[in-house]
PDB file of C-alpha atoms in Angstrom:
ATOM      1  CA  MET A   1     -95.577  87.712  46.692  1.00  0.00           C
ATOM      2  CA  LYS A   2     -92.294  85.521  47.777  1.00  0.00           C
ATOM      3  CA  PRO A   3     -89.420  84.854  45.022  1.00  0.00           C
ATOM      4  CA  SER A   4     -87.252  81.673  46.430  1.00  0.00           C
ATOM      5  CA  ARG A   5     -83.658  80.484  45.286  1.00  0.00           C
ATOM      6  CA  ARG A   6     -82.950  84.747  43.897  1.00  0.00           C
ATOM      7  CA  VAL A   7     -80.675  87.852  44.171  1.00  0.00           C
ATOM      8  CA  ILE A   8     -81.922  90.430  45.803  1.00  0.00           C
ATOM      9  CA  VAL A   9     -80.192  93.590  44.257  1.00  0.00           C
ATOM     10  CA  ALA A  10     -81.026  97.487  45.002  1.00  0.00           C
ATOM     11  CA  GLY A  11     -83.912  98.812  43.123  1.00  0.00           C
ATOM     12  CA  GLY A  12     -85.533  94.979  42.541  1.00  0.00           C
ATOM     13  CA  LEU A  13     -85.391  91.063  42.226  1.00  0.00           C
ATOM     14  CA  ALA A  14     -82.741  89.285  39.980  1.00  0.00           C
ATOM     15  CA  ALA A  15     -83.177  85.396  39.040  1.00  0.00           C
ATOM     16  CA  ALA A  16     -80.259  83.184  36.302  1.00  0.00           C
ATOM     17  CA  ALA A  17     -80.447  80.340  35.513  1.00  0.00           C
ATOM     18  CA  GLY A  18     -78.868  78.427  32.821  1.00  0.00           C
ATOM     19  CA  PRO A  19     -80.164  75.126  31.273  1.00  0.00           C
ATOM     20  CA  ALA A  20     -81.766  71.676  33.309  1.00  0.00           C
ATOM     21  CA  LEU A  21     -83.320  69.305  33.325  1.00  0.00           C
ATOM     22  CA  ALA A  22     -86.270  69.273  35.920  1.00  0.00           C
ATOM     23  CA  ALA A  23     -88.216  65.980  37.722  1.00  0.00           C
ATOM     24  CA  PRO A  24     -89.906  64.406  36.068  1.00  0.00           C
ATOM     25  CA  ARG A  25     -94.589  64.699  35.792  1.00  0.00           C
ATOM     26  CA  ALA A  26     -97.551  63.842  35.356  1.00  0.00           C
ATOM     27  CA  ALA A  27     -97.725  64.321  31.117  1.00  0.00           C
ATOM     28  CA  GLY A  28    -101.463  66.173  32.302  1.00  0.00           C
ATOM     29  CA  ALA A  29     -98.684  68.416  34.014  1.00  0.00           C
ATOM     30  CA  TRP A  30     -96.944  68.832  30.259  1.00  0.00           C
ATOM     31  CA  ILE A  31    -100.363  69.908  29.157  1.00  0.00           C
ATOM     32  CA  ALA A  32    -101.597  72.482  31.286  1.00  0.00           C
ATOM     33  CA  TYR A  33     -99.080  74.326  31.542  1.00  0.00           C
ATOM     34  CA  GLU A  34     -98.289  74.285  27.741  1.00  0.00           C
ATOM     35  CA  ALA A  35    -101.581  75.516  27.582  1.00  0.00           C
ATOM     36  CA  ARG A  36    -100.878  78.089  30.506  1.00  0.00           C
ATOM     37  CA  LEU A  37     -98.329  79.411  28.434  1.00  0.00           C
ATOM     38  CA  ARG A  38    -100.417  79.395  25.740  1.00  0.00           C
ATOM     39  CA  ALA A  39    -102.778  81.017  27.170  1.00  0.00           C
ATOM     40  CA  ARG A  40    -100.599  83.637  29.086  1.00  0.00           C
ATOM     41  CA  LEU A  41     -99.541  84.444  25.844  1.00  0.00           C
ATOM     42  CA  THR A  42    -102.817  86.044  24.719  1.00  0.00           C
ATOM     43  CA  ASP A  43    -103.399  87.414  28.615  1.00  0.00           C
ATOM     44  CA  ALA A  44    -100.042  88.368  29.491  1.00  0.00           C
ATOM     45  CA  GLY A  45    -100.653  87.634  33.054  1.00  0.00           C
ATOM     46  CA  GLY A  46    -103.982  90.643  33.335  1.00  0.00           C
ATOM     47  CA  GLY A  47    -100.947  92.903  32.549  1.00  0.00           C
ATOM     48  CA  ARG A  48     -99.974  94.436  29.219  1.00  0.00           C
ATOM     49  CA  PHE A  49     -96.265  93.140  27.040  1.00  0.00           C
ATOM     50  CA  ASP A  50     -94.194  96.060  26.613  1.00  0.00           C
ATOM     51  CA  PRO A  51     -92.170  94.819  23.304  1.00  0.00           C
ATOM     52  CA  GLY A  52     -90.649  98.318  22.988  1.00  0.00           C
ATOM     53  CA  LEU A  53     -88.998  98.169  26.113  1.00  0.00           C
ATOM     54  CA  ALA A  54     -88.086  94.539  25.057  1.00  0.00           C
ATOM     55  CA  ARG A  55     -86.006  95.837  22.173  1.00  0.00           C
ATOM     56  CA  GLY A  56     -84.431  98.165  24.184  1.00  0.00           C
ATOM     57  CA  LEU A  57     -83.334  95.739  26.202  1.00  0.00           C
ATOM     58  CA  LEU A  58     -81.942  94.184  22.765  1.00  0.00           C
ATOM     59  CA  ASP A  59     -80.271  97.714  22.183  1.00  0.00           C
ATOM     60  CA  LEU A  60     -78.451  98.712  25.655  1.00  0.00           C
ATOM     61  CA  THR A  61     -77.025  94.387  25.498  1.00  0.00           C
ATOM     62  CA  ASN A  62     -76.129  94.691  22.316  1.00  0.00           C
ATOM     63  CA  GLY A  63     -74.047  98.047  23.854  1.00  0.00           C
ATOM     64  CA  ALA A  64     -72.599  95.962  26.817  1.00  0.00           C
ATOM     65  CA  ARG A  65     -71.324  93.158  24.956  1.00  0.00           C
ATOM     66  CA  ARG A  66     -69.079  95.539  22.794  1.00  0.00           C
ATOM     67  CA  ALA A  67     -68.034  97.541  25.365  1.00  0.00           C
ATOM     68  CA  ALA A  68     -66.708  93.981  26.891  1.00  0.00           C
ATOM     69  CA  GLY A  69     -65.459  92.676  22.896  1.00  0.00           C
ATOM     70  CA  ALA A  70     -68.262  90.663  23.077  1.00  0.00           C
ATOM     71  CA  ALA A  71     -70.195  89.761  19.314  1.00  0.00           C
ATOM     72  CA  PRO A  72     -73.317  91.393  19.131  1.00  0.00           C
ATOM     73  CA  VAL A  73     -76.453  89.339  19.508  1.00  0.00           C
ATOM     74  CA  ALA A  74     -79.899  88.525  17.887  1.00  0.00           C
ATOM     75  CA  TRP A  75     -83.021  88.932  18.365  1.00  0.00           C
ATOM     76  CA  HIS A  76     -84.993  85.085  18.005  1.00  0.00           C
ATOM     77  CA  PRO A  77     -88.533  84.848  17.340  1.00  0.00           C
ATOM     78  CA  ALA A  78     -88.955  81.737  19.391  1.00  0.00           C
ATOM     79  CA  LEU A  79     -86.968  82.666  22.503  1.00  0.00           C
ATOM     80  CA  ALA A  80     -88.737  85.176  22.423  1.00  0.00           C
ATOM     81  CA  GLU A  81     -92.021  84.118  22.850  1.00  0.00           C
ATOM     82  CA  THR A  82     -91.069  82.140  25.126  1.00  0.00           C
ATOM     83  CA  ALA A  83     -89.772  84.979  27.710  1.00  0.00           C
ATOM     84  CA  ARG A  84     -92.634  86.646  26.972  1.00  0.00           C
ATOM     85  CA  ALA A  85     -94.493  83.516  28.595  1.00  0.00           C
ATOM     86  CA  HIS A  86     -92.662  83.078  31.083  1.00  0.00           C
ATOM     87  CA  ALA A  87     -92.792  86.535  31.754  1.00  0.00           C
ATOM     88  CA  ALA A  88     -96.637  87.356  31.638  1.00  0.00           C
ATOM     89  CA  ASP A  89     -96.901  83.561  34.209  1.00  0.00           C
ATOM     90  CA  LEU A  90     -95.011  85.551  36.320  1.00  0.00           C
ATOM     91  CA  ALA A  91     -97.309  88.395  36.062  1.00  0.00           C
ATOM     92  CA  GLN A  92    -100.148  86.414  36.395  1.00  0.00           C
ATOM     93  CA  ARG A  93     -98.884  83.942  39.407  1.00  0.00           C
ATOM     94  CA  ASP A  94     -96.895  86.931  41.801  1.00  0.00           C
ATOM     95  CA  TYR A  95     -92.982  84.995  42.138  1.00  0.00           C
ATOM     96  CA  VAL A  96     -89.603  85.157  40.610  1.00  0.00           C
ATOM     97  CA  GLU A  97     -89.136  82.425  39.775  1.00  0.00           C
ATOM     98  CA  HIS A  98     -87.190  80.481  36.911  1.00  0.00           C
ATOM     99  CA  LEU A  99     -88.542  76.765  37.705  1.00  0.00           C
ATOM    100  CA  THR A 100     -92.384  78.005  38.318  1.00  0.00           C
ATOM    101  CA  PRO A 101     -95.249  76.173  40.955  1.00  0.00           C
ATOM    102  CA  GLU A 102     -94.931  73.171  39.052  1.00  0.00           C
ATOM    103  CA  GLY A 103     -91.662  72.517  38.672  1.00  0.00           C
ATOM    104  CA  PHE A 104     -90.812  72.942  34.953  1.00  0.00           C
ATOM    105  CA  ASP A 105     -87.393  74.437  34.574  1.00  0.00           C
ATOM    106  CA  PRO A 106     -86.116  77.797  31.313  1.00  0.00           C
ATOM    107  CA  THR A 107     -85.102  74.119  29.020  1.00  0.00           C
ATOM    108  CA  ASP A 108     -88.715  72.980  29.691  1.00  0.00           C
ATOM    109  CA  ARG A 109     -90.576  76.457  28.235  1.00  0.00           C
ATOM    110  CA  LEU A 110     -88.434  76.486  25.184  1.00  0.00           C
ATOM    111  CA  GLY A 111     -89.465  73.070  24.302  1.00  0.00           C
ATOM    112  CA  LEU A 112     -92.616  73.474  24.345  1.00  0.00           C
ATOM    113  CA  LEU A 113     -93.168  76.721  22.440  1.00  0.00           C
ATOM    114  CA  GLY A 114     -89.837  76.885  20.142  1.00  0.00           C
ATOM    115  CA  ARG A 115     -91.227  74.505  18.058  1.00  0.00           C
ATOM    116  CA  ARG A 116     -88.747  73.977  15.252  1.00  0.00           C
ATOM    117  CA  LEU A 117     -84.994  75.135  17.568  1.00  0.00           C
ATOM    118  CA  ILE A 118     -82.429  72.793  18.569  1.00  0.00           C
ATOM    119  CA  GLY A 119     -80.674  74.578  21.543  1.00  0.00           C
ATOM    120  CA  SER A 120     -81.394  75.435  24.647  1.00  0.00           C
ATOM    121  CA  ALA A 121     -81.275  78.976  26.874  1.00  0.00           C
ATOM    122  CA  ALA A 122     -79.978  80.507  29.523  1.00  0.00           C
ATOM    123  CA  GLU A 123     -82.660  82.525  31.039  1.00  0.00           C
ATOM    124  CA  ASN A 124     -81.890  85.703  32.948  1.00  0.00           C
ATOM    125  CA  ILE A 125     -85.071  87.339  35.413  1.00  0.00           C
ATOM    126  CA  ALA A 126     -85.482  90.557  36.865  1.00  0.00           C
ATOM    127  CA  TYR A 127     -87.994  92.445  38.335  1.00  0.00           C
ATOM    128  CA  ARG A 128     -88.868  95.879  39.554  1.00  0.00           C
ATOM    129  CA  ARG A 129     -91.913  97.462  41.743  1.00  0.00           C
ATOM    130  CA  GLY A 130     -93.407 100.962  42.526  1.00  0.00           C
ATOM    131  CA  GLY A 131     -91.683 104.185  41.623  1.00  0.00           C
ATOM    132  CA  PRO A 132     -92.420 106.126  37.795  1.00  0.00           C
ATOM    133  CA  PRO A 133     -92.468 103.976  34.560  1.00  0.00           C
ATOM    134  CA  HIS A 134     -90.116 101.768  34.532  1.00  0.00           C
ATOM    135  CA  THR A 135     -87.038 101.682  31.537  1.00  0.00           C
ATOM    136  CA  ALA A 136     -84.926  99.420  29.967  1.00  0.00           C
ATOM    137  CA  GLY A 137     -82.278 100.587  32.114  1.00  0.00           C
ATOM    138  CA  ASP A 138     -83.808 100.406  35.190  1.00  0.00           C
ATOM    139  CA  LEU A 139     -84.161  96.662  34.369  1.00  0.00           C
ATOM    140  CA  MET A 140     -80.661  95.891  32.275  1.00  0.00           C
ATOM    141  CA  ALA A 141     -78.769  97.709  35.520  1.00  0.00           C
ATOM    142  CA  THR A 142     -80.918  95.399  37.993  1.00  0.00           C
ATOM    143  CA  TRP A 143     -78.679  92.565  35.533  1.00  0.00           C
ATOM    144  CA  ARG A 144     -75.209  94.424  35.586  1.00  0.00           C
ATOM    145  CA  ARG A 145     -75.592  94.766  39.578  1.00  0.00           C
ATOM    146  CA  SER A 146     -76.101  90.953  39.514  1.00  0.00           C
ATOM    147  CA  ARG A 147     -72.779  88.999  38.601  1.00  0.00           C
ATOM    148  CA  PRO A 148     -74.500  85.325  36.782  1.00  0.00           C
ATOM    149  CA  HIS A 149     -76.823  87.881  34.888  1.00  0.00           C
ATOM    150  CA  TRP A 150     -73.818  90.197  33.375  1.00  0.00           C
ATOM    151  CA  ILE A 151     -72.687  86.544  32.841  1.00  0.00           C
ATOM    152  CA  ASN A 152     -75.251  85.470  30.310  1.00  0.00           C
ATOM    153  CA  LEU A 153     -75.972  88.557  29.427  1.00  0.00           C
ATOM    154  CA  LEU A 154     -72.207  88.136  27.537  1.00  0.00           C
ATOM    155  CA  ARG A 155     -71.064  85.298  27.446  1.00  0.00           C
ATOM    156  CA  GLU A 156     -69.305  85.393  24.020  1.00  0.00           C
ATOM    157  CA  HIS A 157     -70.973  82.304  22.751  1.00  0.00           C
ATOM    158  CA  HIS A 158     -74.040  82.914  22.856  1.00  0.00           C
ATOM    159  CA  THR A 159     -75.607  84.789  18.918  1.00  0.00           C
ATOM    160  CA  HIS A 160     -78.719  85.043  19.460  1.00  0.00           C
ATOM    161  CA  VAL A 161     -81.499  86.755  22.788  1.00  0.00           C
ATOM    162  CA  GLY A 162     -85.002  86.891  22.725  1.00  0.00           C
ATOM    163  CA  TYR A 163     -87.008  89.489  25.479  1.00  0.00           C
ATOM    164  CA  GLY A 164     -90.370  89.509  26.759  1.00  0.00           C
ATOM    165  CA  VAL A 165     -91.974  92.037  29.441  1.00  0.00           C
ATOM    166  CA  ALA A 166     -94.998  92.064  31.095  1.00  0.00           C
ATOM    167  CA  ARG A 167     -96.584  95.161  32.932  1.00  0.00           C
ATOM    168  CA  LEU A 168     -98.922  94.718  35.520  1.00  0.00           C
ATOM    169  CA  GLY A 169    -100.259  97.717  37.234  1.00  0.00           C
ATOM    170  CA  GLU A 170     -96.989  99.110  39.133  1.00  0.00           C
ATOM    171  CA  ARG A 171     -94.964  96.018  38.742  1.00  0.00           C
ATOM    172  CA  SER A 172     -92.658  94.747  36.208  1.00  0.00           C
ATOM    173  CA  TYR A 173     -90.896  92.025  34.167  1.00  0.00           C
ATOM    174  CA  ALA A 174     -88.384  91.163  32.776  1.00  0.00           C
ATOM    175  CA  VAL A 175     -87.083  88.185  31.210  1.00  0.00           C
ATOM    176  CA  GLY A 176     -84.162  87.440  28.948  1.00  0.00           C
ATOM    177  CA  LEU A 177     -83.139  83.839  27.128  1.00  0.00           C
ATOM    178  CA  TYR A 178     -79.713  83.927  25.153  1.00  0.00           C
ATOM    179  CA  ALA A 179     -78.427  81.226  23.218  1.00  0.00           C
ATOM    180  CA  ALA A 180     -76.046  79.489  20.294  1.00  0.00           C
ATOM    181  CA  PRO A 181     -79.386  77.367  18.401  1.00  0.00           C
ATOM    182  CA  ASP A 182     -77.558  74.953  16.639  1.00  0.00           C
ATOM    183  CA  GLY A 183     -80.545  74.758  13.780  1.00  0.00           C
ATOM    184  CA  GLU A 184     -84.110  73.862  13.220  1.00  0.00           C
ATOM    185  CA  LEU A 185     -86.570  71.093  12.359  1.00  0.00           C
ATOM    186  CA  ALA A 186     -87.437  71.162   9.041  1.00  0.00           C
ATOM    187  CA  ALA A 187     -91.147  71.832  10.076  1.00  0.00           C
ATOM    188  CA  ASP A 188     -92.728  72.827  13.188  1.00  0.00           C
ATOM    189  CA  LEU A 189     -93.440  69.857  15.657  1.00  0.00           C
ATOM    190  CA  PRO A 190     -96.979  69.743  16.728  1.00  0.00           C
ATOM    191  CA  PHE A 191     -97.080  69.617  20.738  1.00  0.00           C
ATOM    192  CA  GLN A 192     -99.468  67.067  20.431  1.00  0.00           C
ATOM    193  CA  PRO A 193     -98.515  65.101  16.793  1.00  0.00           C
ATOM    194  CA  ARG A 194    -102.051  62.471  15.661  1.00  0.00           C
ATOM    195  CA  SER A 195     -99.592  60.112  13.758  1.00  0.00           C
ATOM    196  CA  PRO A 196     -95.525  59.879  13.942  1.00  0.00           C
ATOM    197  CA  ALA A 197     -95.436  61.186  10.223  1.00  0.00           C
ATOM    198  CA  PRO A 198     -94.951  65.227  11.807  1.00  0.00           C
ATOM    199  CA  LEU A 199     -91.691  64.132  13.597  1.00  0.00           C
ATOM    200  CA  MET A 200     -90.815  62.279  10.204  1.00  0.00           C
ATOM    201  CA  ALA A 201     -91.406  66.099   8.927  1.00  0.00           C
ATOM    202  CA  ALA A 202     -89.054  67.512  10.854  1.00  0.00           C
ATOM    203  CA  MET A 203     -86.656  65.202  11.320  1.00  0.00           C
ATOM    204  CA  GLN A 204     -86.080  65.548   7.403  1.00  0.00           C
ATOM    205  CA  GLY A 205     -82.729  67.354   6.026  1.00  0.00           C
ATOM    206  CA  LEU A 206     -80.530  67.639   9.715  1.00  0.00           C
ATOM    207  CA  GLY A 207     -77.930  66.977   7.781  1.00  0.00           C
ATOM    208  CA  ASP A 208     -74.637  64.164   8.167  1.00  0.00           C
ATOM    209  CA  ARG A 209     -73.284  66.875  11.682  1.00  0.00           C
ATOM    210  CA  TYR A 210     -76.071  64.721  13.356  1.00  0.00           C
ATOM    211  CA  MET A 211     -75.629  60.838  14.222  1.00  0.00           C
ATOM    212  CA  GLY A 212     -77.773  60.452  16.415  1.00  0.00           C
ATOM    213  CA  VAL A 213     -81.594  61.770  17.138  1.00  0.00           C
ATOM    214  CA  TRP A 214     -83.801  59.859  19.902  1.00  0.00           C
ATOM    215  CA  LEU A 215     -86.575  60.806  22.104  1.00  0.00           C
ATOM    216  CA  ASP A 216     -86.434  61.791  26.171  1.00  0.00           C
ATOM    217  CA  ASP A 217     -88.729  59.758  27.809  1.00  0.00           C
ATOM    218  CA  GLU A 218     -89.521  62.792  30.117  1.00  0.00           C
ATOM    219  CA  LEU A 219     -91.864  60.038  33.095  1.00  0.00           C
ATOM    220  CA  ASN A 220     -88.847  58.332  33.519  1.00  0.00           C
ATOM    221  CA  ASP A 221     -86.164  59.528  34.330  1.00  0.00           C
ATOM    222  CA  GLY A 222     -85.178  61.112  31.069  1.00  0.00           C
ATOM    223  CA  ARG A 223     -84.371  57.556  29.117  1.00  0.00           C
ATOM    224  CA  ARG A 224     -83.390  56.657  25.974  1.00  0.00           C
ATOM    225  CA  VAL A 225     -85.956  56.160  23.585  1.00  0.00           C
ATOM    226  CA  ALA A 226     -85.300  54.838  19.211  1.00  0.00           C
ATOM    227  CA  VAL A 227     -87.165  57.027  17.435  1.00  0.00           C
ATOM    228  CA  ASP A 228     -87.673  54.316  15.545  1.00  0.00           C
ATOM    229  CA  ALA A 229     -88.323  51.002  17.898  1.00  0.00           C
ATOM    230  CA  GLY A 230     -91.983  51.175  17.460  1.00  0.00           C
ATOM    231  CA  PRO A 231     -94.454  52.101  18.849  1.00  0.00           C
ATOM    232  CA  LEU A 232     -94.290  54.745  20.917  1.00  0.00           C
ATOM    233  CA  PRO A 233     -96.755  54.489  24.344  1.00  0.00           C
ATOM    234  CA  ARG A 234     -97.929  57.526  25.943  1.00  0.00           C
ATOM    235  CA  GLY A 235     -96.923  59.897  27.481  1.00  0.00           C
ATOM    236  CA  VAL A 236     -94.363  63.290  26.717  1.00  0.00           C
ATOM    237  CA  TYR A 237     -90.146  63.223  24.758  1.00  0.00           C
ATOM    238  CA  ARG A 238     -88.037  66.012  24.083  1.00  0.00           C
ATOM    239  CA  LEU A 239     -86.178  65.350  21.363  1.00  0.00           C
ATOM    240  CA  ARG A 240     -82.657  65.021  21.969  1.00  0.00           C
ATOM    241  CA  ILE A 241     -80.481  65.501  19.207  1.00  0.00           C
ATOM    242  CA  ASP A 242     -76.733  64.186  19.439  1.00  0.00           C
ATOM    243  CA  LYS A 243     -74.181  66.222  17.010  1.00  0.00           C
ATOM    244  CA  ARG A 244     -70.437  65.481  15.997  1.00  0.00           C
ATOM    245  CA  MET A 245     -67.657  66.786  17.192  1.00  0.00           C
ATOM    246  CA  GLY A 246     -64.751  65.205  15.463  1.00  0.00           C
ATOM    247  CA  GLY A 247     -63.097  62.232  16.554  1.00  0.00           C
ATOM    248  CA  SER A 248     -65.511  60.351  18.720  1.00  0.00           C
ATOM    249  CA  LEU A 249     -66.690  62.638  20.467  1.00  0.00           C
ATOM    250  CA  TYR A 250     -69.950  64.582  20.486  1.00  0.00           C
ATOM    251  CA  THR A 251     -72.739  66.450  21.992  1.00  0.00           C
ATOM    252  CA  SER A 252     -76.997  66.199  22.742  1.00  0.00           C
ATOM    253  CA  LEU A 253     -79.262  69.369  22.215  1.00  0.00           C
ATOM    254  CA  PHE A 254     -81.832  70.083  22.686  1.00  0.00           C
ATOM    255  CA  GLY A 255     -85.221  69.907  20.351  1.00  0.00           C
ATOM    256  CA  PRO A 256     -88.061  70.549  21.193  1.00  0.00           C
ATOM    257  CA  ILE A 257     -91.360  68.253  23.312  1.00  0.00           C
ATOM    258  CA  ILE A 258     -94.109  66.718  22.280  1.00  0.00           C
ATOM    259  CA  ALA A 259     -97.417  64.894  24.614  1.00  0.00           C
ATOM    260  CA  TRP A 260     -97.836  61.959  22.153  1.00  0.00           C
ATOM    261  CA  SER A 261    -101.341  60.024  22.623  1.00  0.00           C
ATOM    262  CA  GLY A 262    -100.261  56.298  21.866  1.00  0.00           C
ATOM    263  CA  ALA A 263    -102.680  56.462  18.289  1.00  0.00           C
ATOM    264  CA  ALA A 264    -101.068  54.928  15.488  1.00  0.00           C
TER     265      ALA A 264
END
């Protein structure tokens, strides 16, 4: 195993990352990576998932947050699913990194698997190998010894979390995603829609607090494309929603990613 851009702590490896935008990639790479993540949710990367240990991390997280004076975080299914998929990918390909060998990052993963979620997430990774079966306390201790991880875990504005733990032999991979989701779309947005109808249906009822909905062209450096600008060319797009912040201020939020075939 050759992990990179990591924080080495006693008894294991850890890595922490916040939301990021990756470099442009070909449409086929996005489609292949989405399929890879879906497959890992089925086969656990050749190992097994440990949902009990993942829930144990939630309990320890909220205990640490209470001790620090931060509000507890709630379990979020889409965050947990995304965390499980990456943990299984780490196990299968034997690496410890937020960026995949192809260059996909935590924001990409959430955009591919969180088909309703509006928002982005920070990610923690912990890796343990050898010794007796690893516990939630072992993995939490890995993060506690690393300031960037502990900041992610205790950040006050986070409201939700999802953990995924994959075990393969004597190796344990834990991934945590921390977020403050800004709501959900009205319906799941298919990754490869056959028409514009699912996109329009998903955006129903967003409300007045959102002032604009765009598509970021992932194959052209995130160039903004208006949803109603006419027929979309074939490509990969990330839903971006502008939220009112008061006066003329606004912030841009991430939504799901779609692979558009150019079909009518």
